Amino acid sequence: MRKQAYCAFDFLQRYVGGFEDAIFLELAPKLGVRETRRVTGHYILTEADVRGNGRFDDAIGLCNSPVDVHEPGGSRAIMDHVGIGYGIPWRTLVPLDVDNILVAGRCISVDAIAFGSTRNVPARTMTGEATAIAAAMIRRPSGLSGD
């Protein structure tokens, strides 16, 4: 990743006006982890859903974060907009073979390309809020008010 950053900087300096006198100040001391384990849910959100602006009756909200995938070794990179956005189905937050648990954030049920969009803050926030509300509603079957 560090090598890719320096290569990108060299490209900008050579070929993009305004970068001639730019300096590369620093890189993060520790690289973040993009790819994490994901559960298999009652539905797996796919690349086709994300790129096709998928809509679902059980959607918890809409996301339009771009697909951003950097494969190890630098052999392939994807950065694509997703148009008007896609729905994130509730079923992606519910593990298939495990009871009494919900998932949120980077571990929801998505394929590798869809993950390039759902791993970002907007989708993680949305899934976290949906699972928190659901957990609160389950805890208090009559709703969120009261003791």
C-alpha positions as MATLAB code, in Angstrom:
seq = 'MRKQAYCAFDFLQRYVGGFEDAIFLELAPKLGVRETRRVTGHYILTEADVRGNGRFDDAIGLCNSPVDVHEPGGSRAIMDHVGIGYGIPWRTLVPLDVDNILVAGRCISVDAIAFGSTRNVPARTMTGEATAIAAAMIRRPSGLSGD';
ca = [
       0.000    0.000    0.000;
       2.836    2.366    0.808;
       4.423    1.628   -2.572;
       1.091    2.430   -4.279;
       0.865    5.742   -2.427;
       4.316    6.821   -3.616;
       3.520    5.718   -7.174;
       0.304    7.751   -7.150;
       2.183   10.778   -5.850;
       4.850   10.433   -8.559;
       2.112   10.267  -11.194;
       0.447   13.413   -9.856;
       3.728   15.349   -9.841;
       4.604   14.333  -13.392;
       1.247   14.564  -15.153;
      -1.220   16.715  -13.214;
      -0.870   20.470  -13.293;
      -0.496   22.125   -9.903;
       1.337   19.206   -8.302;
       4.807   20.132   -9.591;
       5.914   21.604   -6.257;
       3.867   19.333   -4.014;
       5.587   17.387   -1.254;
       4.698   14.009    0.195;
       4.506   14.826    3.884;
       3.834   11.466    5.511;
       1.898    8.199    5.516;
      -0.134    6.802    8.375;
       2.103    4.841   10.763;
      -0.322    1.939   10.713;
      -2.480    0.821    7.818;
      -6.122    0.045    8.499;
      -7.776   -3.267    7.813;
     -10.357   -3.125    5.032;
     -11.371   -6.734    4.634;
     -12.949   -8.432    7.623;
     -15.032  -11.519    8.247;
     -18.669  -11.338    7.294;
     -21.623  -13.451    8.339;
     -23.936  -15.193    5.926;
     -27.325  -13.683    6.525;
     -30.824  -14.423    5.345;
     -29.845  -12.386    2.289;
     -26.445  -11.632    0.743;
     -26.307   -8.140   -0.752;
     -24.564   -8.479   -4.116;
     -22.613   -6.382   -6.573;
     -25.677   -6.479   -8.857;
     -27.855   -5.049   -6.058;
     -25.390   -2.236   -5.375;
     -24.740   -1.327   -9.013;
     -28.407   -1.804   -9.985;
     -29.809    0.515   -7.300;
     -31.546   -2.446   -5.634;
     -34.701   -1.801   -3.667;
     -36.018   -4.108   -0.941;
     -39.260   -4.207    1.043;
     -37.245   -4.715    4.240;
     -34.605   -2.030    3.549;
     -33.356   -0.207    6.634;
     -32.248    2.730    4.493;
     -30.500    3.733    1.292;
     -26.756    3.979    0.733;
     -24.857    5.541   -2.149;
     -21.257    5.198   -0.988;
     -19.052    4.379   -3.975;
     -17.648    0.905   -4.507;
     -14.018    1.199   -3.396;
     -11.962   -1.994   -3.698;
      -8.168   -2.298   -3.521;
      -6.985   -5.836   -3.976;
      -3.775   -7.005   -2.280;
      -0.694   -6.679   -4.471;
      -2.117   -3.694   -6.326;
      -3.219   -5.782   -9.294;
      -6.756   -4.393   -9.375;
      -8.561   -1.374   -8.003;
     -12.190   -0.332   -8.373;
     -13.676    3.084   -7.591;
     -17.177    3.398   -9.010;
     -20.160    5.515   -8.124;
     -23.394    3.643   -7.484;
     -25.885    6.095   -8.928;
     -28.871    7.013   -6.789;
     -28.037    4.343   -4.229;
     -29.311    0.977   -3.081;
     -31.264   -0.379   -0.154;
     -29.668   -2.407    2.613;
     -32.075   -5.233    3.473;
     -32.796   -6.063    7.110;
     -32.055   -9.693    6.197;
     -28.348   -8.833    5.735;
     -28.176   -8.026    9.471;
     -29.708  -11.323   10.599;
     -27.311  -14.317   10.593;
     -28.658  -17.368    8.824;
     -27.860  -20.133   11.320;
     -27.545  -18.264   14.629;
     -30.420  -17.192   16.858;
     -30.689  -14.119   19.094;
     -27.979  -12.062   17.433;
     -27.857   -9.188   14.966;
     -24.810   -7.873   13.138;
     -23.891   -4.381   11.994;
     -21.005   -2.628   10.314;
     -18.404   -4.427    8.263;
     -19.617   -7.927    9.125;
     -23.082   -7.757    7.482;
     -23.995  -10.272    4.773;
     -22.572   -8.918    1.500;
     -20.383  -10.183   -1.331;
     -16.834   -8.917   -1.894;
     -17.728   -6.079   -4.283;
     -20.782   -4.896   -2.326;
     -18.492   -4.812    0.723;
     -16.467   -2.138   -1.102;
     -19.435    0.177   -0.501;
     -20.988   -1.094    2.738;
     -17.702   -1.029    4.668;
     -17.819    2.785    4.662;
     -19.109    4.971    7.499;
     -22.612    5.755    6.135;
     -23.618    2.090    5.790;
     -21.951    1.125    9.067;
     -23.801    3.915   10.865;
     -27.105    2.919    9.283;
     -26.737   -0.762   10.169;
     -25.604    0.077   13.702;
     -28.600    2.312   14.272;
     -31.019   -0.277   12.851;
     -29.688   -3.073   15.075;
     -29.688   -0.823   18.154;
     -33.313    0.185   17.580;
     -34.323   -3.426   16.980;
     -32.548   -4.572   20.146;
     -34.285   -1.848   22.166;
     -37.670   -2.794   20.726;
     -37.108   -6.483   21.493;
     -36.038   -5.631   25.036;
     -39.262   -3.680   25.546;
     -41.954   -5.477   23.540;
     -44.477   -2.680   24.130;
     -42.189   -0.183   22.403;
     -39.432    2.185   23.397;
     -41.320    4.135   26.052;
     -41.792    3.148   29.688;
     -39.591    1.312   32.161;
];
